[in-house]
PDB file of C-alpha atoms in Angstrom:
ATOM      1  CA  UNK M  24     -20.983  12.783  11.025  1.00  0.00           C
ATOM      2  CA  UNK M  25     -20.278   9.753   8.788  1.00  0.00           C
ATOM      3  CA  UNK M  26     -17.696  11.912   6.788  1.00  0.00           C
ATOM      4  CA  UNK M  27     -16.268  12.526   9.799  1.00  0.00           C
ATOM      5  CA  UNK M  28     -16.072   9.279  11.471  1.00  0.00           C
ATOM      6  CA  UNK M  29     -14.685   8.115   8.214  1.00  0.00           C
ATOM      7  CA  UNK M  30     -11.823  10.684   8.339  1.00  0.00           C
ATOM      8  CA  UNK M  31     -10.475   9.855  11.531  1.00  0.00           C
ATOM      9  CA  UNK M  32     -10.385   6.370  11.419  1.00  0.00           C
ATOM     10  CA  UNK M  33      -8.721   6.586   8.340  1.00  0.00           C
ATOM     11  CA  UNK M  34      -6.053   8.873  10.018  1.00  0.00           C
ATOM     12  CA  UNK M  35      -5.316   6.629  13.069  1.00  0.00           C
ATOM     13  CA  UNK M  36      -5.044   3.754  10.572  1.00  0.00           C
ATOM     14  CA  UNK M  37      -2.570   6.014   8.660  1.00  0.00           C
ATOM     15  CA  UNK M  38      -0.910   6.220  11.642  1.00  0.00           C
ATOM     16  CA  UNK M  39      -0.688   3.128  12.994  1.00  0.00           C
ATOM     17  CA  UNK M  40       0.683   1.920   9.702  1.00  0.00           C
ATOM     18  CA  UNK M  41       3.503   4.776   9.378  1.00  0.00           C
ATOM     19  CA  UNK M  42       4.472   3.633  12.725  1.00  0.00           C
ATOM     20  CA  UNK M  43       4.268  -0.082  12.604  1.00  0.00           C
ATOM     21  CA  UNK M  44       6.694  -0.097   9.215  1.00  0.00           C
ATOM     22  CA  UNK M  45       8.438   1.990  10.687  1.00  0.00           C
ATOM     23  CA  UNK M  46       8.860  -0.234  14.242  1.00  0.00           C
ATOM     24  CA  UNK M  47       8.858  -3.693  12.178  1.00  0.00           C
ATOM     25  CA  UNK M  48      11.342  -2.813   9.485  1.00  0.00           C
ATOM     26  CA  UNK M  49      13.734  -0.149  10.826  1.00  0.00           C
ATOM     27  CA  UNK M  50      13.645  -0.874  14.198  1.00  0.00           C
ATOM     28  CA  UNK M  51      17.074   0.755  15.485  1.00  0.00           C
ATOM     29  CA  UNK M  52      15.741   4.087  13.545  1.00  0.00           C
ATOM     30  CA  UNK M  53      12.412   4.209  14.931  1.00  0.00           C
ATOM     31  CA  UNK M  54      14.482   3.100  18.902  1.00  0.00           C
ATOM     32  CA  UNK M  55      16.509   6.245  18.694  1.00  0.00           C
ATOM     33  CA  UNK M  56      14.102   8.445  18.465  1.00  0.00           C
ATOM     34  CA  UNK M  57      14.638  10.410  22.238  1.00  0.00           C
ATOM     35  CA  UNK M  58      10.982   9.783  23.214  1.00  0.00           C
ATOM     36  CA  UNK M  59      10.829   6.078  22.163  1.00  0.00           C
ATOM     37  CA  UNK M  60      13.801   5.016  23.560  1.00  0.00           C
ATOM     38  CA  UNK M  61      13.937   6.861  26.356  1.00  0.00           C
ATOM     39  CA  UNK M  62      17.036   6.529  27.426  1.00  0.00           C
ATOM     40  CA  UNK M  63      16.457   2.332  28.062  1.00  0.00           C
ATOM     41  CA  UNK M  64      18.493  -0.584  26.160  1.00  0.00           C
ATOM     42  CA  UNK M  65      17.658  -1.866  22.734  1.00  0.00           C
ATOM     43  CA  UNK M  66      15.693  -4.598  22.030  1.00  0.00           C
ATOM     44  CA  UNK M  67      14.351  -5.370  18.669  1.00  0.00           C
ATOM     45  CA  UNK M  68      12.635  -7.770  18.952  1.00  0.00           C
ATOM     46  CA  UNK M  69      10.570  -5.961  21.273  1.00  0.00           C
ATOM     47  CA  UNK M  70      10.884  -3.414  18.679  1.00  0.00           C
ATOM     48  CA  UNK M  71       9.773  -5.671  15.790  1.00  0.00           C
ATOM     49  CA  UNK M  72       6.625  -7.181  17.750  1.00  0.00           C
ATOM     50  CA  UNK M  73       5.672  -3.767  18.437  1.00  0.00           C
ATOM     51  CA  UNK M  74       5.739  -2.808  15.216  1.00  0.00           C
ATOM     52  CA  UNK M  75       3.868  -6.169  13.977  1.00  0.00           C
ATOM     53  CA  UNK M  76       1.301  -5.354  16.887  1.00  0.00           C
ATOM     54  CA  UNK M  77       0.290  -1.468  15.512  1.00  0.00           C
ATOM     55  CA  UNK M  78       0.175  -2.966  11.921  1.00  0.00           C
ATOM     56  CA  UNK M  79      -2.662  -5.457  13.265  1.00  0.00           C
ATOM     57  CA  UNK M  80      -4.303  -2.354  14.700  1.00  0.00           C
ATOM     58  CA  UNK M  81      -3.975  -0.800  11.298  1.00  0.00           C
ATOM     59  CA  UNK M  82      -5.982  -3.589  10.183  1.00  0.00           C
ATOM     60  CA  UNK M  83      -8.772  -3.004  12.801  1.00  0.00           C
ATOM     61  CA  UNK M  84      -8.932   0.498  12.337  1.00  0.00           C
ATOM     62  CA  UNK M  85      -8.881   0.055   8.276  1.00  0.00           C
ATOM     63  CA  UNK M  86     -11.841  -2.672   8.473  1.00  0.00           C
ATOM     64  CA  UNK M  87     -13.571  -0.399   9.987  1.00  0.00           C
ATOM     65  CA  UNK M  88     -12.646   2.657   7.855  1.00  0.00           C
ATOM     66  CA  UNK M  89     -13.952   0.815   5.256  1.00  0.00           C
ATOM     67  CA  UNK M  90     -17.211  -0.709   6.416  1.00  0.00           C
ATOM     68  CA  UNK M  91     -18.485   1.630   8.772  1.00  0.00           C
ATOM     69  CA  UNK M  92     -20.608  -0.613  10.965  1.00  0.00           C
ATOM     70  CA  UNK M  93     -21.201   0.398  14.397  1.00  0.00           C
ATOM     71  CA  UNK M  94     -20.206  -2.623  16.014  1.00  0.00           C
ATOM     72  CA  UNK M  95     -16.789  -2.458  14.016  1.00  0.00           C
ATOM     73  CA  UNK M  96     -16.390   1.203  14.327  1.00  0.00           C
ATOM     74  CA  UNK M  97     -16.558   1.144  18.024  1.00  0.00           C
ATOM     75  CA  UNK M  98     -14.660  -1.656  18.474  1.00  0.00           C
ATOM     76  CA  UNK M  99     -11.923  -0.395  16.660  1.00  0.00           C
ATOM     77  CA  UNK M 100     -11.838   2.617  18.411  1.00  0.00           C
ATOM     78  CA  UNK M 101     -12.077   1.205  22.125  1.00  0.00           C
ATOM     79  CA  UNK M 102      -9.103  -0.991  20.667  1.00  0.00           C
ATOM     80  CA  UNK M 103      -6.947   1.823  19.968  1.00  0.00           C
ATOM     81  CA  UNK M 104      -7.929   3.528  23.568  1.00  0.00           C
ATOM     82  CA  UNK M 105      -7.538   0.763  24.932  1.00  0.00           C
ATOM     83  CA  UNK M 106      -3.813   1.527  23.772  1.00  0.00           C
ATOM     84  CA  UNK M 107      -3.546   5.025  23.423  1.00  0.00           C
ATOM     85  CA  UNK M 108      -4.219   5.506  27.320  1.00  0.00           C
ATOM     86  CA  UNK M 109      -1.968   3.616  29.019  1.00  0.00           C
ATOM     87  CA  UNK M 110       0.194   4.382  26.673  1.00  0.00           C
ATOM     88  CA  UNK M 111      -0.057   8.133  27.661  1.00  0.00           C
ATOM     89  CA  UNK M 112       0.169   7.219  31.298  1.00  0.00           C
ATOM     90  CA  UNK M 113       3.212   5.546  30.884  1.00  0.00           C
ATOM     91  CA  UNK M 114       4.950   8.204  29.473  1.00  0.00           C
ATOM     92  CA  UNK M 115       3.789  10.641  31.716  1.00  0.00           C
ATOM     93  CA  UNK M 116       5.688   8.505  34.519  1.00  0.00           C
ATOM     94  CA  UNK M 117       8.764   8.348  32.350  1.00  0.00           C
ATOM     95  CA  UNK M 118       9.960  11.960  31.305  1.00  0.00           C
ATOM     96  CA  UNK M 119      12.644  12.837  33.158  1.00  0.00           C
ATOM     97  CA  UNK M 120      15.487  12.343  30.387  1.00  0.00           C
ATOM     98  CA  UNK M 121      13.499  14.705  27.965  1.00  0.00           C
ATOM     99  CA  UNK M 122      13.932  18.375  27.679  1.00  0.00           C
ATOM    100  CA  UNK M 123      11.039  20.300  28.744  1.00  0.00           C
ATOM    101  CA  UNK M 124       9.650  21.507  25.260  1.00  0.00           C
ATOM    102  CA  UNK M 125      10.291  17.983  23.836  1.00  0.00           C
ATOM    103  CA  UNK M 126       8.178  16.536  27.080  1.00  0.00           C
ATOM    104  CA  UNK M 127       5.378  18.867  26.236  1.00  0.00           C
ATOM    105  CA  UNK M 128       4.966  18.455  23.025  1.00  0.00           C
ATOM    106  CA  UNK M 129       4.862  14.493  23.288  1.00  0.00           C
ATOM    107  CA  UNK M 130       2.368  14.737  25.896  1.00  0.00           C
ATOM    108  CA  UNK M 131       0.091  17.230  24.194  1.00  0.00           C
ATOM    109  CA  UNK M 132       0.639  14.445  21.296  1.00  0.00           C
ATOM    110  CA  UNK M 133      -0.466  11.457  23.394  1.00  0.00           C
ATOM    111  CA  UNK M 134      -3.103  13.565  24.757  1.00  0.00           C
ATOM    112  CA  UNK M 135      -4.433  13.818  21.130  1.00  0.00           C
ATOM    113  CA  UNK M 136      -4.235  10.293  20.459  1.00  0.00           C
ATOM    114  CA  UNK M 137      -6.671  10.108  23.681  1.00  0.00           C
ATOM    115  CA  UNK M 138      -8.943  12.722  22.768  1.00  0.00           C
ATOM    116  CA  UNK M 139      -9.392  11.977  18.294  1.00  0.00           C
ATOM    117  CA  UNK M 140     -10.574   8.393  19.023  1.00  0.00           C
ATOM    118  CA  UNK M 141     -12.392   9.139  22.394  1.00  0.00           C
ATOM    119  CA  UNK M 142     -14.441  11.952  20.147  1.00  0.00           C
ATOM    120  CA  UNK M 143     -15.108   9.665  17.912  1.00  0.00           C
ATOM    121  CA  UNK M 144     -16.955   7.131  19.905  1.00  0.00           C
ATOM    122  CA  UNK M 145     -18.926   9.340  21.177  1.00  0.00           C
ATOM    123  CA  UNK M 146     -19.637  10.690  17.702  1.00  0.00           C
ATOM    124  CA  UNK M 147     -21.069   7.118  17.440  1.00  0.00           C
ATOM    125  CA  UNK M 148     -22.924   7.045  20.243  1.00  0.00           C
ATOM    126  CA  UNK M 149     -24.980  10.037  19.567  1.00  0.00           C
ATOM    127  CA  UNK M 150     -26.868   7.645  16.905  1.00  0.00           C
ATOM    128  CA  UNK M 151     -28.394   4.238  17.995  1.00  0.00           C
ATOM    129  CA  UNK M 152     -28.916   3.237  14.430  1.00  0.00           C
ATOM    130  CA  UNK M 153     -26.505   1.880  12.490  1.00  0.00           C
ATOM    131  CA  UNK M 154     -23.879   4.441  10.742  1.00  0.00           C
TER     132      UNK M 154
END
């Protein structure tokens, strides 16, 4: 289970930090992609914070790639829900200038995002002591 654990939370950090470069230091690239901007005005700043925002997750998630604790692991993971569902939510509300396979696919992605991390904590929660 630890392997696991480990895995994961070093993929959504992996993530988080391919997206956050992306957001902070190419921010009109990572804008035009059709199912970030979604069909809205640019704004990079908002662009840049975002990207300087999932980098700090990065960090969370990393720390507790690394160190394993309970209390960090689970924190970092409700973090990222605490994202990742909204997030979903919001898009769900917002797909009418996507094509339907393109819709689909991002929601079956967003619905992933929900499902790693939520498997996770409960991966930690099937063990009271410390991982």
């Amino acid at each position: 289970m630890r392997r696991w654990l480990r895995v994961g939370l070093g993929f959504l950090a992996a993530t988080q930090i391919v997206v956050g470069v992306w957001a902070l230091f190419f921010p009109a690239r990572f804008f035009a992609l059709e199912v970030v901007g979604m069909g809205m005005a640019y704004n990079e700043h908002l662009m840049r914070d975002y990207g300087a925002m999932t980098l700090a997750s990065a960090v969370v998630l990393g720390a507790a790639t690394i160190h394993m604790g309970p209390w960090m692991t689970r924190t970092a993971l409700v973090m990222y829900l605490t994202w990742a569902v909204p997030h979903f939510f919001v898009h769900l509300t917002m797909l009418d200038h996507l094509g339907p396979s393109t819709a689909t696919l991002l929601m079956v992605a967003l619905g992933l995002a929900i499902a790693l991390p939520a498997g996770l904590l409960v991966l930690t929660e099937r063990r009271l002591r410390p991982l």
